[in-house]
XYZ file of N, CA and C in Angstrom:
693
model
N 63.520 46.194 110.188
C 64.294 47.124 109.345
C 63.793 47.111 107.912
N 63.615 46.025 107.405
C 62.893 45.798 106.266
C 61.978 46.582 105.769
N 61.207 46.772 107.116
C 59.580 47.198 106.599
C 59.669 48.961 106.373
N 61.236 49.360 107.236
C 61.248 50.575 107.050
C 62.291 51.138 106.074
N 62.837 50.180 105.230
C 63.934 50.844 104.121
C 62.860 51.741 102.929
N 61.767 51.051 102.985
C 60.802 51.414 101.665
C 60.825 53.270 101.846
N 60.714 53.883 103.259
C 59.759 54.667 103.726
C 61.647 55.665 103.662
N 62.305 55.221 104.219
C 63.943 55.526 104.175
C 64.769 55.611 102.438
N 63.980 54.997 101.996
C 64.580 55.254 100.224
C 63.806 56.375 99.824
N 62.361 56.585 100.180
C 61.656 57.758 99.503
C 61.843 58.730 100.168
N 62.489 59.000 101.760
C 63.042 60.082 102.112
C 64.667 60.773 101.283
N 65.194 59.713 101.159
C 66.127 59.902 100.320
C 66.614 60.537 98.740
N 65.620 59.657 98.575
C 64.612 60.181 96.894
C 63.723 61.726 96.744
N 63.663 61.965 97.630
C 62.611 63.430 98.223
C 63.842 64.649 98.555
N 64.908 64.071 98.846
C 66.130 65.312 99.092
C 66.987 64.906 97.767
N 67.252 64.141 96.989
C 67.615 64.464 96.212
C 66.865 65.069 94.664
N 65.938 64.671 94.706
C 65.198 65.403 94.208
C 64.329 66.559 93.889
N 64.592 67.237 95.020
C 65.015 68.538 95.967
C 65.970 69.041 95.020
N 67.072 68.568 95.747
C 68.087 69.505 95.482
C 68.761 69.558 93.783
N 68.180 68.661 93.345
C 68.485 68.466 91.814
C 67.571 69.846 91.312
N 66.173 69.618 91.393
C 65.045 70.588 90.918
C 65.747 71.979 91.282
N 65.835 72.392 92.115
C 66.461 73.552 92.974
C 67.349 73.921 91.509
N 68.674 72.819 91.431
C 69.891 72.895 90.719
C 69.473 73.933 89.316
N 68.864 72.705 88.858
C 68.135 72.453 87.272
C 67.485 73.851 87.318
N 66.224 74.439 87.967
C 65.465 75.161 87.891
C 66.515 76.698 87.691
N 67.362 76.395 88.655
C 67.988 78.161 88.814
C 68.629 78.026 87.642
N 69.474 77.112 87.395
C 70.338 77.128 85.542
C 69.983 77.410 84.807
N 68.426 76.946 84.262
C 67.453 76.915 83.299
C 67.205 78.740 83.193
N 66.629 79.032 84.847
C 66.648 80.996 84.821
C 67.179 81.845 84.456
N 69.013 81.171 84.708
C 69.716 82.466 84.298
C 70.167 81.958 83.432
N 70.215 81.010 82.638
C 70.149 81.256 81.052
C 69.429 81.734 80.166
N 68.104 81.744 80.767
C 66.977 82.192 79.441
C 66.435 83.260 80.242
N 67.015 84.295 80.924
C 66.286 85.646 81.298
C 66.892 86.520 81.497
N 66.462 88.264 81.046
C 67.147 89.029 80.851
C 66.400 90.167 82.126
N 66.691 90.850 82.463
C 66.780 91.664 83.680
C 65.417 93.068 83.122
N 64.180 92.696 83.184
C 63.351 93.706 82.872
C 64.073 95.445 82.292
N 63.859 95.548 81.460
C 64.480 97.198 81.465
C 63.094 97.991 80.535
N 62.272 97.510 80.148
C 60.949 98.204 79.667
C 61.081 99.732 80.787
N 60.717 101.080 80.146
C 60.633 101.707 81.220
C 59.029 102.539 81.752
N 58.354 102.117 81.093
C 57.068 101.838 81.206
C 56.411 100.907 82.927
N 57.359 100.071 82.132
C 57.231 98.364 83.427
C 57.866 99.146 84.523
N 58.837 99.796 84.548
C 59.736 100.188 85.511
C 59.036 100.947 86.449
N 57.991 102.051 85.668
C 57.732 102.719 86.626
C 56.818 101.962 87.215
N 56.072 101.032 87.245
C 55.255 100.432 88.188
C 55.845 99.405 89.102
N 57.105 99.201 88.490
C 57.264 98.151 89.641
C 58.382 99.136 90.629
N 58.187 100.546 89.991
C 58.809 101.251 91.222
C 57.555 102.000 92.204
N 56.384 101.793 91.589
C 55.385 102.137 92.559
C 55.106 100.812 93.469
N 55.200 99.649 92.717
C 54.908 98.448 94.236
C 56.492 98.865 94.883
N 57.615 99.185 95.032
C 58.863 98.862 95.633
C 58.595 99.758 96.760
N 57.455 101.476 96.073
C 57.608 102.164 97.505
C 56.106 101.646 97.900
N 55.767 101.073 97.705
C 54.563 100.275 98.853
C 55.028 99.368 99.868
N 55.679 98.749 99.164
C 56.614 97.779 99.581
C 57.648 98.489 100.785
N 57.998 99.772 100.731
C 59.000 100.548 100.731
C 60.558 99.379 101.053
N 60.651 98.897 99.820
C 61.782 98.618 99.411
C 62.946 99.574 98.461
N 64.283 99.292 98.024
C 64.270 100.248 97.074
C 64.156 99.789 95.297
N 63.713 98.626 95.102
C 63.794 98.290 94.000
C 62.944 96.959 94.144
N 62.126 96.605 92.799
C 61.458 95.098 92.866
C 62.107 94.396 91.638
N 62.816 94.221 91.485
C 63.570 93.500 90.512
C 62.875 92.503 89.406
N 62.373 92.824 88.439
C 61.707 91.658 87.550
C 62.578 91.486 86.279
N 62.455 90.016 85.846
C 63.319 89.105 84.969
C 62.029 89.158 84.226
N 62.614 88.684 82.481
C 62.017 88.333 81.482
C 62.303 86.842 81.404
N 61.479 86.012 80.909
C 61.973 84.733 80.685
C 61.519 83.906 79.434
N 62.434 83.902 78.686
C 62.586 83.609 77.396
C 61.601 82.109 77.322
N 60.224 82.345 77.309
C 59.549 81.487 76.744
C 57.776 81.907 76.210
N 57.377 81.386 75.718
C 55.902 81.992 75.000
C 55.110 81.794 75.741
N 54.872 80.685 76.385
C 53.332 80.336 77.062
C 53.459 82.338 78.367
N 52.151 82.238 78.465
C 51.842 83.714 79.296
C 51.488 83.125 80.352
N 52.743 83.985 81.435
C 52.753 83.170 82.875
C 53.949 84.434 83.014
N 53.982 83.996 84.762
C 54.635 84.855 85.461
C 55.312 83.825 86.514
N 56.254 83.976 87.341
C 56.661 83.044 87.906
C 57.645 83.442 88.908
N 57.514 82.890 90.399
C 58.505 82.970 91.111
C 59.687 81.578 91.828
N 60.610 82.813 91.449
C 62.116 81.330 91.412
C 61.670 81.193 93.228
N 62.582 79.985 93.470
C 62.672 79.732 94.722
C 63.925 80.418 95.673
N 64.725 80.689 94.840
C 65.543 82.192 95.437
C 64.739 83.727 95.230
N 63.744 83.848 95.206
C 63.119 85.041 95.418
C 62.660 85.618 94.052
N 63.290 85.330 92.797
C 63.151 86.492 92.303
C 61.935 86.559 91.458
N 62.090 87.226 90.568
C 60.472 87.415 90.186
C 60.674 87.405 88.258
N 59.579 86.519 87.864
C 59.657 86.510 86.093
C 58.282 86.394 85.846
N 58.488 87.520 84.475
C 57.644 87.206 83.399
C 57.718 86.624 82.299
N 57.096 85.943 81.200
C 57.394 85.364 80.307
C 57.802 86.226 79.184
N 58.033 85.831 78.205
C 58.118 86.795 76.788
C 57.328 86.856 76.591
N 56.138 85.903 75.994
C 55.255 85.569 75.929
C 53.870 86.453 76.754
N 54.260 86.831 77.416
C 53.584 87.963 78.568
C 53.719 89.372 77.901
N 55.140 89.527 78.039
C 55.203 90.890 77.921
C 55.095 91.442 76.168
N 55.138 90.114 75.305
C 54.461 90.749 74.174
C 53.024 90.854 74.233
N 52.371 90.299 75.409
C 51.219 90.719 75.048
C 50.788 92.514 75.588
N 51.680 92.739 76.180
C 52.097 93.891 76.447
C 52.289 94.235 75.611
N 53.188 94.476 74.857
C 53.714 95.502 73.454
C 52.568 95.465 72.687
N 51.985 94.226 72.342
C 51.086 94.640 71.677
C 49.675 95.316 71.846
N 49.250 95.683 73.335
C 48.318 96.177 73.776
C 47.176 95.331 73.932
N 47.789 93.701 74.398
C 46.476 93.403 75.229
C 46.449 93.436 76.094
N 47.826 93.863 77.044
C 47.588 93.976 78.849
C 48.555 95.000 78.723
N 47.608 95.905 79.607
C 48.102 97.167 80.249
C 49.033 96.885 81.447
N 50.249 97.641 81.556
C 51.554 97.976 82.800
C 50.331 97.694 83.844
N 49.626 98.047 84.184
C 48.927 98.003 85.660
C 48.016 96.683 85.904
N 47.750 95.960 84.695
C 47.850 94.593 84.771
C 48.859 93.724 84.921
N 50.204 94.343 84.169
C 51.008 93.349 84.574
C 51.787 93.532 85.801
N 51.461 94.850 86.387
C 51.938 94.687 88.047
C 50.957 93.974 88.614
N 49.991 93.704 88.234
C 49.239 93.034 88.723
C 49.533 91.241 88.707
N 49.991 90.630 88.252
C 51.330 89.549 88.161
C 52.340 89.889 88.815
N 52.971 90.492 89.112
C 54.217 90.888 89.695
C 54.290 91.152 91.017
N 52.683 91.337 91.273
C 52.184 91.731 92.711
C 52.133 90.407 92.997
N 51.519 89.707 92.422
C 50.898 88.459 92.657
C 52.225 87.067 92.784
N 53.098 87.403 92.335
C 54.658 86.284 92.473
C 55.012 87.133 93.343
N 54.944 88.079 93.968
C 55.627 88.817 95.160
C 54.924 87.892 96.368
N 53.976 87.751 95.773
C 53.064 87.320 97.232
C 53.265 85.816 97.518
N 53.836 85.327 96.386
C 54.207 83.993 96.570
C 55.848 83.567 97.352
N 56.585 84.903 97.070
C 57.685 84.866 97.495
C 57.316 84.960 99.145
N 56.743 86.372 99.591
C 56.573 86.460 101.002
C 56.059 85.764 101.626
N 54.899 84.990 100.764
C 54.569 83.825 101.822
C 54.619 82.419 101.617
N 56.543 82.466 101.294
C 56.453 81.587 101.312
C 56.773 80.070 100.380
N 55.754 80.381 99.570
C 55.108 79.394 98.492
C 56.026 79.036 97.629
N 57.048 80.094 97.061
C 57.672 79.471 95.801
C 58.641 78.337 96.280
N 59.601 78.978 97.328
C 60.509 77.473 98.130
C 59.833 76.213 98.845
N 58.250 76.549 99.489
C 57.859 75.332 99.855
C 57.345 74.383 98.556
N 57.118 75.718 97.266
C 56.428 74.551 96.287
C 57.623 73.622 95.799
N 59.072 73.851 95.596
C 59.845 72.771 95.548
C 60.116 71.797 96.554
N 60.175 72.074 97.544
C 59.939 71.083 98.830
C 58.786 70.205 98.573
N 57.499 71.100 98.042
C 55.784 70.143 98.249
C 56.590 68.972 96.470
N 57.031 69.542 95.696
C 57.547 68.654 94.518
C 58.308 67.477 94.962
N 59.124 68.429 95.817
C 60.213 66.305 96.177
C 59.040 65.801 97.198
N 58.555 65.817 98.170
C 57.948 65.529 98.998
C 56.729 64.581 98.409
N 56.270 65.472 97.308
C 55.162 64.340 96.359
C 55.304 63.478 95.506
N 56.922 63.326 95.611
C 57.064 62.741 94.677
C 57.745 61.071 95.863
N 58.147 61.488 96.640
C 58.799 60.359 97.929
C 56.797 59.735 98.723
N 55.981 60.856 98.603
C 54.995 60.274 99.028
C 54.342 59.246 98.066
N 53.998 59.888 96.429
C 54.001 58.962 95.687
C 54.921 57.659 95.350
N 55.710 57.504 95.569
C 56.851 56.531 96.043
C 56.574 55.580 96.847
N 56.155 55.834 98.212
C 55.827 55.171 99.491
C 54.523 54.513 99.043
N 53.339 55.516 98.875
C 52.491 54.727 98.994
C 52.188 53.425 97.696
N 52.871 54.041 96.365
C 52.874 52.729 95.300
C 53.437 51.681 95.756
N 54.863 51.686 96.829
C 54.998 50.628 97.096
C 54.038 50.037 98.085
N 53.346 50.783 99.012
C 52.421 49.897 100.465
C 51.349 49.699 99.211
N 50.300 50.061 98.406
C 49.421 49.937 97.955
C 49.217 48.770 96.204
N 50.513 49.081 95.988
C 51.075 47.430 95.307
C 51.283 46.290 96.055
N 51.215 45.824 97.168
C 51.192 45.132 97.782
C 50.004 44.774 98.419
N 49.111 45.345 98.551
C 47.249 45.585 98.826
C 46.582 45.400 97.352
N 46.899 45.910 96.774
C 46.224 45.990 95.476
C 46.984 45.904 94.105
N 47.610 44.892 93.918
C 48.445 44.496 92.362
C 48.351 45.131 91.168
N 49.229 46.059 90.439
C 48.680 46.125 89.348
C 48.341 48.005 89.129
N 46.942 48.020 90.292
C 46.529 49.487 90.333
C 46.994 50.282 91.396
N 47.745 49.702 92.278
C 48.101 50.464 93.357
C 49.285 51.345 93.788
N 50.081 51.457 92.244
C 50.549 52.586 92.201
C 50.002 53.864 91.436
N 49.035 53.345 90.232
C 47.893 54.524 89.740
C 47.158 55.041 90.803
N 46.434 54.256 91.798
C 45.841 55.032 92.898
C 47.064 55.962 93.793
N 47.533 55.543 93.726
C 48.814 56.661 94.804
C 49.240 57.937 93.962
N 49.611 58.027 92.543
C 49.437 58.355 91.651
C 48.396 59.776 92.095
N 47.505 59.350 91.614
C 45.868 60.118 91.566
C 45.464 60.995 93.053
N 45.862 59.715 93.871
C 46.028 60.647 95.382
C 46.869 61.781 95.579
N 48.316 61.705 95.001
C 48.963 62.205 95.472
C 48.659 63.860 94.488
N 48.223 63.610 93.345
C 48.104 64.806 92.446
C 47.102 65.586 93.083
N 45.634 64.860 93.375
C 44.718 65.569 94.237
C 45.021 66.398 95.012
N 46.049 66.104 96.337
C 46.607 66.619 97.159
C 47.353 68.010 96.602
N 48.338 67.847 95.442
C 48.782 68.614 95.456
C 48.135 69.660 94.897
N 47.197 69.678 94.176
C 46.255 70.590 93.205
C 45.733 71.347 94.603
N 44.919 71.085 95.477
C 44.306 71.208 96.617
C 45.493 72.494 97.296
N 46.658 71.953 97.663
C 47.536 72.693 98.757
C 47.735 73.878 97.252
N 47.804 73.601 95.502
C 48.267 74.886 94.950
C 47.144 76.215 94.583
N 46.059 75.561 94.689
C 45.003 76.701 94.355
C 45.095 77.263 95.847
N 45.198 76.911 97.433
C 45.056 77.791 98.462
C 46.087 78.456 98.368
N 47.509 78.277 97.713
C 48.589 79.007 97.639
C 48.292 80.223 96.714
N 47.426 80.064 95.720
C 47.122 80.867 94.677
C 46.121 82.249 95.186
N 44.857 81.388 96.062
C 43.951 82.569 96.976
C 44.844 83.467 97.890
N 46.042 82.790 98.338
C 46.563 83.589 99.587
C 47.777 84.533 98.435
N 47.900 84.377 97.812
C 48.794 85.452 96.715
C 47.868 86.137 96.341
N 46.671 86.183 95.432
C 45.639 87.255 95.085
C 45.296 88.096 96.376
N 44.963 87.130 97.464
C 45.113 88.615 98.684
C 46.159 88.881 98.994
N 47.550 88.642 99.044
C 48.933 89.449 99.085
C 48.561 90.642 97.961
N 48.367 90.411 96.734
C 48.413 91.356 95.482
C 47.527 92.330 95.800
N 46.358 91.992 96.007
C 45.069 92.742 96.018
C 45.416 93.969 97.142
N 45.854 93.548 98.590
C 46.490 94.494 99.531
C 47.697 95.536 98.500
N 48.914 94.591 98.506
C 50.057 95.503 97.743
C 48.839 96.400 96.872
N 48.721 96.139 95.773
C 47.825 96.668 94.381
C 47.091 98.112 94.872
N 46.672 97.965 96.101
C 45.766 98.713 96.762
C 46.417 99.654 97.674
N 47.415 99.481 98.485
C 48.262 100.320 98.818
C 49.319 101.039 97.739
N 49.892 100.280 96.811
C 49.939 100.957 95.189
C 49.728 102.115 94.789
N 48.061 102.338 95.109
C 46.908 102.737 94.325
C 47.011 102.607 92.982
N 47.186 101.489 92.879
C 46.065 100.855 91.528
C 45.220 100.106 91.816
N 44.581 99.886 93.325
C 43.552 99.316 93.332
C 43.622 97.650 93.041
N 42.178 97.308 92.890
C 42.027 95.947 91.957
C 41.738 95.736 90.862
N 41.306 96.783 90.501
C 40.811 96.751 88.681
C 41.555 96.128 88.284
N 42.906 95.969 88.364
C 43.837 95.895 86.907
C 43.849 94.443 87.262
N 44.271 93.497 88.370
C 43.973 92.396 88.413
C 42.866 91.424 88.575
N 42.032 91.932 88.753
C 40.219 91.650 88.302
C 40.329 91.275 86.732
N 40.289 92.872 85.686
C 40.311 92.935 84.455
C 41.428 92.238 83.823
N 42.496 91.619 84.370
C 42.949 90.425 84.079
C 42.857 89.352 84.053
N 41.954 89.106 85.121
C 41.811 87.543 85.248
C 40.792 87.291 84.069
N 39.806 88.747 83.922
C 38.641 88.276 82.498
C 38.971 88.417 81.212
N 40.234 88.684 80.886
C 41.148 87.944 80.141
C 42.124 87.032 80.104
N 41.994 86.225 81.257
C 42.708 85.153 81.379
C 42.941 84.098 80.119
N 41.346 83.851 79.889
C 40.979 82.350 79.148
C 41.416 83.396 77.773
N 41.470 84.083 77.307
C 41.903 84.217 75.900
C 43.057 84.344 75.729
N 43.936 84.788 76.640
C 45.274 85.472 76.492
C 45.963 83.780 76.485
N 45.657 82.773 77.167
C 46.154 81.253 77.579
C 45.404 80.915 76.509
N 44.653 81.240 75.759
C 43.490 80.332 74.845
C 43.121 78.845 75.421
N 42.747 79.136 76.592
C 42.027 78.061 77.625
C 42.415 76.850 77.775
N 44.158 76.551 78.009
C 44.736 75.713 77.896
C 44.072 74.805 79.011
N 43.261 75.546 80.283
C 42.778 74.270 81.571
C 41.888 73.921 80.812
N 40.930 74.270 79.747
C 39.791 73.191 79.302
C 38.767 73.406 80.292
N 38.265 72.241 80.229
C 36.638 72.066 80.971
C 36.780 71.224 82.124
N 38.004 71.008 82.644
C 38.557 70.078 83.468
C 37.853 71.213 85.166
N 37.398 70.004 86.104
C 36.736 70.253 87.135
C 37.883 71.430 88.102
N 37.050 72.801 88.953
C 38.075 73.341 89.543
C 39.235 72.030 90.515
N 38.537 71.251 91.268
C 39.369 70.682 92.146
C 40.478 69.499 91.629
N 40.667 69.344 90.138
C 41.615 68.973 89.941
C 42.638 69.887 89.028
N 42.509 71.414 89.080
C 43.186 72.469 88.576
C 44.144 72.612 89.720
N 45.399 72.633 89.198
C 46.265 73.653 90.505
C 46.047 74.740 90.576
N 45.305 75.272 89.684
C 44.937 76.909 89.753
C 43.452 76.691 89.834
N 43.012 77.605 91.082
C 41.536 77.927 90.970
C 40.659 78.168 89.819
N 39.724 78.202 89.695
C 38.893 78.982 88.550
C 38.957 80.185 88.458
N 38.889 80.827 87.370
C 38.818 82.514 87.134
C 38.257 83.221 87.506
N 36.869 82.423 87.600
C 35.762 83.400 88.125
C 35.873 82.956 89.487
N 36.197 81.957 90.185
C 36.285 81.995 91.353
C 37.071 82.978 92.445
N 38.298 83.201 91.434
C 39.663 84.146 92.265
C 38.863 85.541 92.046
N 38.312 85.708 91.072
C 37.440 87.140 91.067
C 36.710 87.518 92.175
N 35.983 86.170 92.272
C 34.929 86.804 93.063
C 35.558 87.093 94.739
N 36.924 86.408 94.766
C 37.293 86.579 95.882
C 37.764 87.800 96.405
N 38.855 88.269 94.997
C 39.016 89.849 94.964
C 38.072 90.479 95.588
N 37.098 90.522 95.027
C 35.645 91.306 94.853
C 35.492 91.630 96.369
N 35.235 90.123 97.110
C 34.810 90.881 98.242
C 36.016 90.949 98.956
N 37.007 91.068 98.812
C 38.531 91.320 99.735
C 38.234 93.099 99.148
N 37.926 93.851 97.986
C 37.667 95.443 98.048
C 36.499 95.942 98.543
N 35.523 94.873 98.572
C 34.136 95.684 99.531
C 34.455 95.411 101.003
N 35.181 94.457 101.300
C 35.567 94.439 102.881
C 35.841 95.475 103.046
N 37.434 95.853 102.235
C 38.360 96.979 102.326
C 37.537 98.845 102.313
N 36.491 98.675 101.372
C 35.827 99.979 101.067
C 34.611 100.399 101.940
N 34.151 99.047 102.829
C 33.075 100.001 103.810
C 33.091 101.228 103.933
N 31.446 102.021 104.354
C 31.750 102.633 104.712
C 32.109 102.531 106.056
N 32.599 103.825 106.834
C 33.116 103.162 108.344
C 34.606 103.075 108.244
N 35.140 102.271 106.987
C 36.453 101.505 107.337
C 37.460 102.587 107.213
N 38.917 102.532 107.793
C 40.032 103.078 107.836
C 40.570 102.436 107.073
């Protein structure tokens, strides 16, 4: 029984930490966000709704600066302030920023935003487990190695979450008809609009892919799409 309380506390530790994040996260939302009403914004996110053929795509503002977009784990969909002034001020065009909006849609449908709080408690009960088996092997460093493992991992499972949303977007975007331009010509303003907060740090310890990498993926997800030949 002993050997298995260690493994039984970090399951424990993994649902409440769950359900705290969950708590915390939605409070934090609907205090600091106001219900998109730009009507500019509107009309594009009423062109993804009839792609979508939904009757509405609902986007939140969220009262903070860094430029990001984000999906809650109840579905819904935010941009930053910080975003959408770069909007007002004319460094990203409405059809770029559906191009974000496409792109947290795609995280919702598949998926990603509720498992990424699940993959949070989960890494955090795995980091748990193994500091304790690997402090006991190795004194001292063997909760930094569990540590380091466990971040690897998660960087790894968030950039494939990130490729499989750029092709959610890139499809929506394209049934749209806006194409990919607008989220292409975003990503090559990525590094200025963030003023290159990832640094020079290697892709595989980014939770987000490289820029030019998600490009080039676009790229050939519209020459697949544009053969000639293709329907």
């Amino acid at each position: 029984m002993l050997r298995v309380t260690p493994i039984l506390l970090a399951v424990l530790y993994a649902l409440a930490m769950y359900r705290f994040s969950v708590w915390r996260t939605k409070r934090e939302l609907d205090n600091r966000s106001t219900r998109l009403a730009d009507p500019q914004l509107l009309a594009v996110t009423d062109r993804l709704a009839r792609a979508l053929d939904v009757q509405q795509v609902p986007v939140h503002i969220y009262e903070i600066d860094p430029v990001n977009g984000l999906a809650a784990p109840d579905g819904r969909i935010f941009i930053t302030r910080g975003f959408y002034r770069k909007f007002r001020a004319g460094e990203v065009t409405a059809e770029e920023l559906a191009s974000v909006i496409a792109h947290e849609l795609g995280h919702v449908a598949l998926g990603h935003s509720r498992r990424r709080m699940i993959d949070f408690s989960g890494q955090n009960a795995l980091r748990t487990t193994l500091g304790m088996v690997l402090s006991r092997i190795l004194p001292g460093i063997g909760p930094m190695i569990a540590g380091g493992l466990t971040t690897l991992l998660a960087a790894s499972l968030s950039r494939s979450d990130e490729y499989e949303a750029d092709a959610y977007a890139a499809a929506l975007l394209t049934k749209a008809g806006f194409g990919t331009a607008p989220q292409v010509s975003l990503f090559e303003k990525l590094d200025a609009l963030t003023k290159g907060r990832a640094g020079a740090a290697p892709a595989w310890l980014l939770s987000h892919p490289k820029t030019t990498d998600r490009i080039r993926a676009i790229r050939a997800l519209d020459a697949r799409w544009t053969q000639p030949g293709d329907s």
